[in-house]
Each structure stands twice: as C-alpha cells, then as structure tokens.
Tab-separated table of C-alpha atoms and ligand atoms in Angstrom:
chain	number	residue	atom	x	y	z
Z	1	LEU	CA	41.116	111.094	-106.381
Z	2	SER	CA	39.840	107.522	-106.111
Z	3	VAL	CA	43.112	106.260	-107.619
Z	4	THR	CA	45.085	108.257	-105.051
Z	5	LEU	CA	42.946	106.978	-102.187
Z	6	LEU	CA	43.189	103.418	-103.451
Z	7	SER	CA	46.970	103.555	-103.765
Z	8	LEU	CA	47.230	105.099	-100.291
Z	9	LEU	CA	45.129	102.240	-98.973
Z	10	LEU	CA	47.276	99.615	-100.713
Z	11	PHE	CA	50.469	101.354	-99.611
Z	12	SER	CA	49.440	101.448	-95.955
Z	13	GLY	CA	48.373	97.814	-96.260
Z	14	CYS	CA	51.815	96.794	-97.520
Z	15	LEU	CA	53.513	98.558	-94.649
Z	16	LYS	CA	51.402	96.708	-92.141
Z	17	ILE	CA	51.972	93.303	-93.687
Z	18	ASP	CA	55.729	93.370	-94.217
Z	19	GLN	CA	58.173	95.670	-92.468
Z	20	ASN	CA	61.185	93.604	-93.492
Z	21	GLN	CA	62.270	95.911	-96.273
Z	22	SER	CA	60.716	99.217	-95.288
Z	23	ALA	CA	62.798	102.346	-95.743
Z	24	LEU	CA	60.239	104.059	-93.477
Z	25	ASP	CA	61.352	102.016	-90.466
Z	26	PRO	CA	64.973	103.227	-90.162
Z	27	LYS	CA	67.286	101.476	-87.697
Z	28	GLY	CA	70.490	103.453	-88.186
Z	29	PRO	CA	71.769	107.021	-88.660
Z	30	VAL	CA	72.033	106.911	-92.466
Z	31	ALA	CA	68.554	105.478	-92.971
Z	32	SER	CA	67.125	107.894	-90.364
Z	33	GLN	CA	68.605	110.901	-92.144
Z	34	GLN	CA	67.225	109.668	-95.447
Z	35	ALA	CA	63.789	108.936	-93.975
Z	36	ASP	CA	63.739	112.465	-92.487
Z	37	ALA	CA	64.565	113.954	-95.897
Z	38	PHE	CA	61.742	111.863	-97.354
Z	39	TYR	CA	59.223	113.020	-94.753
Z	40	VAL	CA	60.163	116.715	-95.128
Z	41	THR	CA	59.609	116.383	-98.883
Z	42	LEU	CA	56.415	114.368	-98.436
Z	43	TYR	CA	54.828	116.803	-95.964
Z	44	LEU	CA	55.808	119.856	-97.983
Z	45	THR	CA	54.594	118.445	-101.303
Z	46	THR	CA	51.366	117.200	-99.691
Z	47	PHE	CA	50.763	120.702	-98.336
Z	48	LEU	CA	51.444	122.219	-101.779
Z	49	TRP	CA	49.226	119.642	-103.449
Z	50	ILE	CA	46.336	120.554	-101.157
Z	51	VAL	CA	46.860	124.321	-101.517
Z	52	VAL	CA	47.285	124.298	-105.309
Z	53	GLY	CA	44.553	121.721	-105.853
Z	54	GLY	CA	42.259	123.637	-103.500
Z	55	ALA	CA	42.940	126.953	-105.270
Z	56	MET	CA	42.193	125.304	-108.584
Z	57	LEU	CA	38.924	123.798	-107.374
Z	58	TYR	CA	37.956	127.150	-105.857
Z	59	ALA	CA	38.664	128.945	-109.170
Z	60	VAL	CA	36.632	126.395	-111.119
Z	61	TRP	CA	33.709	126.871	-108.758
Z	62	ARG	CA	34.019	130.637	-108.304
Z	63	TYR	CA	34.237	131.484	-112.013
Z	64	ARG	CA	31.807	128.878	-113.317
Z	65	LEU	CA	29.203	129.861	-115.890
Z	66	LYS	CA	26.101	130.886	-113.989
Z	67	LYS	CA	22.551	130.750	-115.262
Z	68	THR	CA	22.412	134.549	-115.140
Z	69	ASP	CA	25.581	134.890	-117.302
Z	70	ASP	CA	25.385	135.624	-120.988
Z	71	PRO	CA	27.458	132.837	-122.637
Z	72	ASN	CA	28.385	135.162	-125.539
Z	73	GLU	CA	29.784	137.862	-123.330
Z	74	ILE	CA	33.508	137.687	-122.437
Z	75	PRO	CA	33.941	137.894	-118.631
Z	76	GLU	CA	35.960	140.634	-117.030
Z	77	GLN	CA	39.696	139.982	-117.663
Z	78	SER	CA	42.459	140.506	-115.138
Z	79	HIS	CA	46.113	140.903	-116.057
Z	80	GLY	CA	48.166	139.607	-113.186
Z	81	HIS	CA	48.938	140.827	-109.712
Z	82	PRO	CA	52.609	141.792	-109.165
Z	83	ILE	CA	52.589	141.279	-105.396
Z	84	ILE	CA	51.039	137.802	-105.607
Z	85	GLU	CA	53.377	136.833	-108.458
Z	86	VAL	CA	56.565	137.937	-106.701
Z	87	GLY	CA	55.273	136.390	-103.491
Z	88	LEU	CA	54.717	133.039	-105.212
Z	89	ILE	CA	58.209	133.079	-106.738
Z	90	LEU	CA	59.745	133.765	-103.313
Z	91	PHE	CA	57.545	131.117	-101.705
Z	92	SER	CA	58.551	128.521	-104.340
Z	93	ALA	CA	62.217	129.359	-103.763
Z	94	ALA	CA	61.732	128.941	-100.009
Z	95	CYS	CA	60.099	125.539	-100.586
Z	96	LEU	CA	63.090	124.426	-102.668
Z	97	VAL	CA	65.451	125.519	-99.895
Z	98	VAL	CA	63.439	123.524	-97.343
Z	99	VAL	CA	63.842	120.396	-99.500
Z	100	ALA	CA	67.473	121.138	-100.419
Z	101	VAL	CA	68.764	121.400	-96.842
Z	102	PRO	CA	68.148	117.766	-95.742
Z	103	THR	CA	69.057	116.546	-99.237
Z	104	LEU	CA	72.474	118.245	-99.157
Z	105	GLN	CA	72.998	117.137	-95.560
Z	106	GLY	CA	72.314	113.579	-96.706
Z	107	ILE	CA	74.734	113.805	-99.623
Z	108	LEU	CA	77.496	115.159	-97.368
Z	109	MET	CA	76.793	112.578	-94.685
Z	110	THR	CA	76.927	109.565	-97.014
Z	111	LYS	CA	79.800	110.396	-99.351
Z	112	SER	CA	82.387	109.702	-96.652
Z	113	LEU	CA	82.241	108.542	-93.043
Z	114	PRO	CA	81.713	111.576	-90.741
Z	115	GLU	CA	84.221	112.196	-87.912
Z	116	GLU	CA	81.807	111.283	-85.120
Z	117	TYR	CA	81.192	107.764	-86.454
Z	118	GLN	CA	84.813	106.797	-87.034
Z	119	GLU	CA	85.555	105.170	-83.710
Z	120	GLY	CA	85.470	101.393	-84.016
Z	121	ALA	CA	84.351	101.526	-87.654
Z	122	ILE	CA	84.981	98.440	-89.767
Z	123	THR	CA	85.431	98.018	-93.526
Z	124	VAL	CA	83.779	95.476	-95.803
Z	125	ASP	CA	84.458	95.095	-99.522
Z	126	VAL	CA	81.208	94.138	-101.220
Z	127	THR	CA	81.311	92.484	-104.639
Z	128	GLY	CA	78.153	91.863	-106.623
Z	129	TYR	CA	78.031	88.767	-108.817
Z	130	GLN	CA	75.187	87.423	-110.950
Z	131	TRP	CA	73.332	86.644	-108.581
Z	132	TRP	CA	74.930	86.656	-105.171
Z	133	TRP	CA	77.122	88.780	-102.909
Z	134	ALA	CA	80.694	88.395	-101.678
Z	135	PHE	CA	81.637	90.151	-98.438
Z	136	ASP	CA	85.379	90.523	-97.791
Z	137	TYR	CA	86.645	91.926	-94.499
Z	138	PRO	CA	90.054	93.304	-95.631
Z	139	GLU	CA	91.199	94.249	-92.112
Z	140	GLU	CA	90.517	90.703	-90.932
Z	141	GLY	CA	91.420	88.718	-94.043
Z	142	VAL	CA	88.161	86.780	-94.080
Z	143	THR	CA	85.429	86.340	-96.653
Z	144	THR	CA	81.813	85.344	-96.445
Z	145	ALA	CA	78.860	85.457	-98.793
Z	146	ASN	CA	75.265	86.622	-98.822
Z	147	GLU	CA	75.151	87.192	-95.074
Z	148	LEU	CA	76.931	90.266	-93.803
Z	149	VAL	CA	77.695	90.197	-90.075
Z	150	ILE	CA	78.289	93.578	-88.434
Z	151	PRO	CA	78.742	94.897	-84.902
Z	152	VAL	CA	75.787	96.856	-83.473
Z	153	GLY	CA	76.316	100.587	-83.044
Z	154	LYS	CA	79.501	100.690	-85.139
Z	155	ALA	CA	79.827	102.238	-88.573
Z	156	VAL	CA	80.561	99.864	-91.449
Z	157	LYS	CA	82.345	101.311	-94.467
Z	158	LEU	CA	81.327	99.503	-97.630
Z	159	ASN	CA	83.444	99.560	-100.793
Z	160	LEU	CA	81.120	98.460	-103.560
Z	161	ARG	CA	82.374	96.652	-106.675
Z	162	SER	CA	80.883	94.489	-109.375
Z	163	ALA	CA	82.319	91.368	-110.972
Z	164	ASP	CA	80.071	91.561	-114.004
Z	165	VAL	CA	77.122	93.927	-114.527
Z	166	ILE	CA	75.560	96.782	-112.554
Z	167	HIS	CA	73.971	95.726	-109.268
Z	168	SER	CA	72.648	97.886	-106.457
Z	169	PHE	CA	73.174	97.376	-102.744
Z	170	TRP	CA	70.025	98.107	-100.771
Z	171	LEU	CA	69.434	97.537	-97.072
Z	172	PRO	CA	66.226	99.580	-96.655
Z	173	LYS	CA	66.299	99.798	-92.854
Z	174	LEU	CA	69.960	100.864	-92.788
Z	175	ALA	CA	70.555	102.985	-95.910
Z	176	GLY	CA	69.343	103.919	-99.362
Z	177	LYS	CA	70.660	102.062	-102.372
Z	178	VAL	CA	74.047	102.579	-104.018
Z	179	ASP	CA	75.036	100.970	-107.325
Z	180	LEU	CA	77.890	98.502	-107.810
Z	181	MET	CA	79.507	99.397	-111.139
Z	182	PRO	CA	81.923	97.305	-113.216
Z	183	GLY	CA	85.348	98.973	-113.241
Z	184	GLN	CA	84.499	101.512	-110.557
Z	185	GLU	CA	84.440	101.512	-106.774
Z	186	ASN	CA	81.547	103.191	-104.998
Z	187	PHE	CA	81.321	103.984	-101.324
Z	188	MET	CA	78.585	103.941	-98.738
Z	189	TRP	CA	78.401	103.355	-95.027
Z	190	ILE	CA	75.813	101.878	-92.720
Z	191	GLN	CA	75.291	101.502	-89.019
Z	192	ALA	CA	72.712	99.378	-87.238
Z	193	ASP	CA	71.657	100.799	-83.883
Z	194	GLU	CA	69.640	97.717	-82.937
Z	195	PRO	CA	70.696	94.084	-83.162
Z	196	GLY	CA	68.748	92.021	-85.658
Z	197	MET	CA	68.540	90.457	-89.070
Z	198	TYR	CA	68.174	93.105	-91.758
Z	199	TRP	CA	66.857	92.234	-95.206
Z	200	GLY	CA	68.726	93.381	-98.281
Z	201	GLN	CA	68.014	93.169	-101.978
Z	202	CYS	CA	69.776	93.903	-105.245
Z	203	ALA	CA	67.939	96.973	-106.498
Z	204	GLU	CA	69.179	97.175	-110.087
Z	205	PHE	CA	67.972	94.788	-112.769
Z	206	CYS	CA	70.973	92.574	-113.452
Z	207	GLY	CA	69.706	89.604	-115.447
Z	208	ASP	CA	67.525	86.518	-115.100
Z	209	ALA	CA	67.793	85.939	-111.371
Z	210	HIS	CA	67.845	89.601	-110.261
Z	211	ALA	CA	64.694	89.216	-108.177
Z	212	TYR	CA	66.365	86.379	-106.262
Z	213	MET	CA	69.529	88.353	-105.491
Z	214	LEU	CA	68.803	88.991	-101.848
Z	215	PHE	CA	71.090	89.129	-98.839
Z	216	ARG	CA	70.985	89.672	-95.095
Z	217	ALA	CA	72.892	91.840	-92.668
Z	218	ARG	CA	73.025	90.414	-89.157
Z	219	ALA	CA	73.852	93.052	-86.548
Z	220	VAL	CA	75.216	91.514	-83.344
Z	221	PRO	CA	76.873	92.795	-80.148
Z	222	GLN	CA	80.629	93.441	-80.403
Z	223	GLU	CA	81.653	90.259	-78.519
Z	224	GLU	CA	79.463	88.103	-80.723
Z	225	TYR	CA	80.883	89.788	-83.796
Z	226	GLU	CA	84.423	89.075	-82.645
Z	227	ALA	CA	83.553	85.451	-81.916
Z	228	TRP	CA	82.045	85.140	-85.384
Z	229	LEU	CA	85.210	86.603	-86.917
Z	230	ALA	CA	87.412	84.224	-84.943
Z	231	ASP	CA	85.291	81.262	-86.113
Z	232	LEU	CA	85.569	82.381	-89.695
Z	233	LYS	CA	89.347	82.838	-89.380
Z	234	ASP	CA	89.695	79.341	-87.959
Z	235	GLY	CA	87.864	77.958	-90.974
Z	236	PRO	CA	85.919	74.699	-90.854
Z	237	GLU	CA	86.671	72.234	-88.097
Z	238	VAL	CA	88.164	69.867	-90.643
Z	239	PRO	CA	90.094	71.740	-93.368
Z	240	VAL	CA	88.631	71.035	-96.756
Z	241	ASP	CA	91.929	69.597	-98.035
Z	242	ALA	CA	92.571	67.418	-94.983
Z	243	PRO	CA	93.336	63.906	-96.254
Z	244	GLU	CA	90.773	62.262	-94.001
Z	245	MET	CA	87.810	63.169	-91.858
Z	246	PRO	CA	88.224	62.352	-88.157
Z	247	GLU	CA	86.430	59.251	-86.936
Z	248	GLU	CA	83.729	61.091	-85.032
Z	249	TYR	CA	82.111	62.176	-88.274
Z	250	SER	CA	79.397	59.937	-89.704
Z	251	GLU	CA	79.969	57.954	-92.871
Z	252	GLN	CA	77.478	60.208	-94.578
Z	253	VAL	CA	79.506	63.339	-93.788
Z	254	VAL	CA	82.702	61.652	-94.970
Z	255	GLN	CA	80.980	60.661	-98.214
Z	256	GLY	CA	79.540	64.187	-98.505
Z	257	LYS	CA	82.955	65.771	-98.287
Z	258	LYS	CA	84.247	63.456	-100.999
Z	259	VAL	CA	81.353	64.335	-103.299
Z	260	PHE	CA	81.821	68.019	-102.480
Z	261	MET	CA	85.509	67.929	-103.387
Z	262	GLN	CA	84.738	66.248	-106.717
Z	263	ASN	CA	81.753	68.362	-107.742
Z	264	CYS	CA	81.517	71.671	-105.884
Z	265	TYR	CA	84.996	72.740	-104.833
Z	266	SER	CA	86.029	74.109	-108.222
Z	267	CYS	CA	83.483	76.936	-107.824
Z	268	HIS	CA	82.981	77.229	-104.060
Z	269	MET	CA	85.669	78.342	-101.674
Z	270	VAL	CA	85.901	76.826	-98.197
Z	271	GLY	CA	88.306	78.201	-95.596
Z	272	GLY	CA	90.231	80.353	-98.067
Z	273	LYS	CA	90.746	77.540	-100.579
Z	274	GLY	CA	88.762	76.491	-103.632
Z	275	GLY	CA	87.174	78.271	-106.567
Z	276	VAL	CA	85.673	81.737	-106.490
Z	277	ASN	CA	82.943	81.462	-109.133
Z	278	GLY	CA	80.289	80.744	-106.531
Z	279	PRO	CA	79.644	81.936	-102.976
Z	280	ASN	CA	82.253	81.217	-100.305
Z	281	LEU	CA	80.917	78.437	-98.050
Z	282	THR	CA	83.402	78.602	-95.153
Z	283	ASN	CA	80.774	79.242	-92.465
Z	284	PHE	CA	77.842	77.993	-94.514
Z	285	GLY	CA	76.313	75.893	-91.729
Z	286	SER	CA	75.832	78.962	-89.540
Z	287	ARG	CA	73.986	81.020	-92.150
Z	288	ALA	CA	70.250	81.564	-91.852
Z	289	THR	CA	69.550	81.505	-95.575
Z	290	ILE	CA	70.689	79.879	-98.821
Z	291	ALA	CA	70.561	80.813	-102.518
Z	292	ALA	CA	71.511	84.470	-101.807
Z	293	GLY	CA	68.959	85.092	-99.087
Z	294	TRP	CA	66.141	83.430	-100.995
Z	295	MET	CA	65.349	80.448	-98.742
Z	296	GLU	CA	65.753	79.381	-95.159
Z	297	ASN	CA	68.863	77.249	-94.615
Z	298	ASN	CA	67.389	73.888	-93.676
Z	299	THR	CA	67.948	70.298	-94.772
Z	300	GLU	CA	64.972	70.076	-97.115
Z	301	ASN	CA	65.614	73.403	-98.871
Z	302	LEU	CA	69.304	72.646	-99.213
Z	303	PHE	CA	68.618	69.259	-100.769
Z	304	ASN	CA	66.161	70.757	-103.285
Z	305	TRP	CA	68.520	73.619	-104.014
Z	306	ILE	CA	71.462	71.350	-104.847
Z	307	LYS	CA	69.279	68.965	-106.851
Z	308	LYS	CA	67.342	71.443	-108.980
Z	309	PRO	CA	68.602	74.987	-108.431
Z	310	HIS	CA	67.077	76.158	-111.710
Z	311	GLU	CA	63.563	75.335	-110.618
Z	312	ILE	CA	64.071	77.469	-107.525
Z	313	LYS	CA	66.076	80.331	-108.985
Z	314	PRO	CA	65.727	80.372	-112.773
Z	315	GLY	CA	68.772	81.542	-114.725
Z	316	ASN	CA	71.400	81.067	-112.034
Z	317	TYR	CA	74.788	79.523	-112.835
Z	318	MET	CA	74.780	76.658	-110.358
Z	319	TRP	CA	75.894	73.494	-112.198
Z	320	TYR	CA	76.284	75.504	-115.442
Z	321	GLY	CA	79.411	77.432	-114.626
Z	322	VAL	CA	79.749	81.177	-114.992
Z	323	PRO	CA	79.890	82.510	-118.577
Z	324	MET	CA	83.375	83.766	-119.421
Z	325	LYS	CA	84.324	86.836	-121.409
Z	326	THR	CA	86.760	86.388	-124.292
Z	327	PRO	CA	89.450	89.032	-125.009
Z	328	GLY	CA	87.429	90.048	-128.081
Z	329	GLY	CA	84.405	90.867	-125.917
Z	330	GLY	CA	82.437	87.731	-126.747
Z	331	ILE	CA	80.927	85.438	-124.163
Z	332	ILE	CA	81.595	81.741	-123.773
Z	333	THR	CA	78.791	79.964	-121.990
Z	334	MET	CA	79.790	76.721	-120.436
Z	335	GLU	CA	76.896	74.477	-121.373
Z	336	GLY	CA	76.532	72.385	-118.326
Z	337	LEU	CA	73.894	70.448	-116.489
Z	338	LYS	CA	70.459	71.708	-115.598
Z	339	GLU	CA	70.411	69.734	-112.437
Z	340	ALA	CA	72.868	67.865	-110.299
Z	341	ASP	CA	74.363	64.760	-111.891
Z	342	LEU	CA	74.365	63.134	-108.474
Z	343	SER	CA	72.290	60.440	-106.841
Z	344	ASP	CA	69.862	61.560	-104.123
Z	345	GLU	CA	72.049	59.687	-101.670
Z	346	ASP	CA	75.094	61.737	-102.658
Z	347	ILE	CA	73.115	64.974	-102.416
Z	348	HIS	CA	71.947	64.046	-98.911
Z	349	ALA	CA	75.604	63.391	-98.084
Z	350	VAL	CA	76.697	66.794	-99.413
Z	351	VAL	CA	73.918	68.429	-97.374
Z	352	ALA	CA	75.176	66.662	-94.247
Z	353	TYR	CA	78.733	67.798	-94.972
Z	354	LEU	CA	77.750	71.419	-95.670
Z	355	GLN	CA	75.893	71.563	-92.372
Z	356	THR	CA	79.162	70.833	-90.551
Z	357	LEU	CA	80.761	74.017	-91.972
Z	358	LYS	CA	80.364	76.358	-89.023
X	401	CUA	CU1	72.101	92.150	-108.961
X	401	CUA	CU2	69.924	92.881	-109.582
C-alpha cells in the first residue's frame, strides 16, 4: 500500500511540474478519445481493485483463527455458490465490454481519417532518421525537419516511414504513439484544437541518441500556416547556390555561407537542394529548437552544437556522416571528426548565416 501511495504521490507531482508531454491533457480529438478510454479503464479497474481487495481483507478478518477456535479442528467447508459464481462471470464479461467499447471506437477512429474530419485535412509524410525527423508536405512540395507546422482545427494525415530502424511518433497531447517501421508505411492522424507548441518525442528505443530524438508540432491559425508554407516554398532569401550574396549582408554572413557550402551542404538540404543525410535547413532560422527539439535555437546553443555536437547529443552522426549499408548487409561507418574542423570564427560565421535562413 505504501508503494502505491508513494507512486501516486510521485505521479501527481510529475503532472504538476511538467505538462509538456502529458497524455492526460489532450488538445485534440484523437488524444481526447484515447484519454477517455484510459479514464474508463482506470476508473473501472480502480473500482474492481477496491472491491476485490476489500473482499479479500474482509475474508482474512472474518475467518481468522480466534482464541476460542481449536487449531486442530478443520473449519466448516463450503463448496461454492452457483448464483454468485454465474453472477461474477456475467459481471466480469460486462466489465470487459465496458473497456472494449471505447477501445474499439479508438481503433476505428485512428486507422483512417473519419468522414467528419476530412474537410481541409492536410497530409504530411513523416520519416524517422537516427536521430531526427523529416516532414514532407507532398501536396505542397515542401520539406522541413524536426518542427511540424500544422493548421489549428484541421486534421493532419501522417504517413509514417523509417529510413533506418524502428522509431515511434509520439505527440502526447495530440495522439498516442505509432511506430515508424523500415519497409512499411503506417498511418495516423492528429488534430490540434488549440494553437500552441506541442512537444513530441521518439518513443521507441532506436540507438545511442534515442532520448534526444525530440520534435515539436506548432499549431497555428490557417492564415499563418499558409504564410509559413509560402515562405518555405520561396526558400531562403538568397538561394544557397547563388554565386554571390547581395551587398546588404554582413561579411560574416557571406563568410558563413562559404563555410556552409564547403562543410555542411553535402548533408543538409537548403531550399530543395543539397544532401539529405541530415535535417533540411531551409527555414532553419525560424525554428524554435535545434538538435531535433533538444535545445532552444539561439546563437550560443547553435555555436556549441556545431562545435561539439557529440558532447551535447552523444552518438549522433553530425560531422561523422551516416553509416551506410552494403549490399551484403554489412555497415560501413564513415570515420569522421568528433568535432568541427573549423575555427571558432568560421563557426560564428556559419551561425550568422544559418540565422538568415527564414
Ligand atoms: Cu527514434 Cu527512438
């Protein structure tokens, strides 16, 4: 009992401290349905726990050995009670039905997008990588990473894929988790009924940096969403392959772009061009977080991240390159650098350049 009370105390404490990733604070229809199913199950099982536990305690007390009893004498034996037994079987069946109804409703609701949510729904292809997220908007032809932007009050259909191992997409306030499997596409949908920044997390152990594989979903009003899309379609103000930066940019930004092109561009896409081994950085300057939702996007964090990413997020592939699979099933690891082979001045320049990508 003390363990139960203690864990209840700790549990309630956690909920008070951090509501960022609470599945018990649903902000959309899918999460609400799932929270309801949870509460029905919780209340029913709590009731059963009290009744069964109470009956057991009563029996222990009622049939205890009394001082007046003869310990050598066998007490009066009873051999069942058909009405109580049948009643308990029927009651158990009824309890299972009570739990099954919201569970089945939930399964039906999440396996495809229901009729009533289809108006204005958008589609996002989600790809899990070790250890970050790619978000492609196939209807719009744009890509972003680690920060999903969605319109408030509209359903978002998510096609989930993995580029390497099993990951799991979890946005606790919007929906329960669904796995991203290599070689298979899974489906889920979400809808945020309130604007805001929703915290997400990879919920399946996927290697060294699994705990740092976070993301965000930013739900914004329709007009803001459309403006964001238009910005993303336009790409950065100065295309990454433009021969020269316009004069109004500082020398530092010009230098930063040069360093970026020589060191980062082979893995990071900008404006639809560049490598795809790392997160797309097209609208990087407008994101709230870096390192797959792990840190706030500010100058100091960005500098430290580029300089020594492995001290911040152990095991990640920044500066190493992504391991490649051979046709025979082996793995080639590109032994690279542990930290940036760049001067602090060059890193500051890259930071300044990245901050212009809006
Ligand atoms: Cu991806 Cu854990």
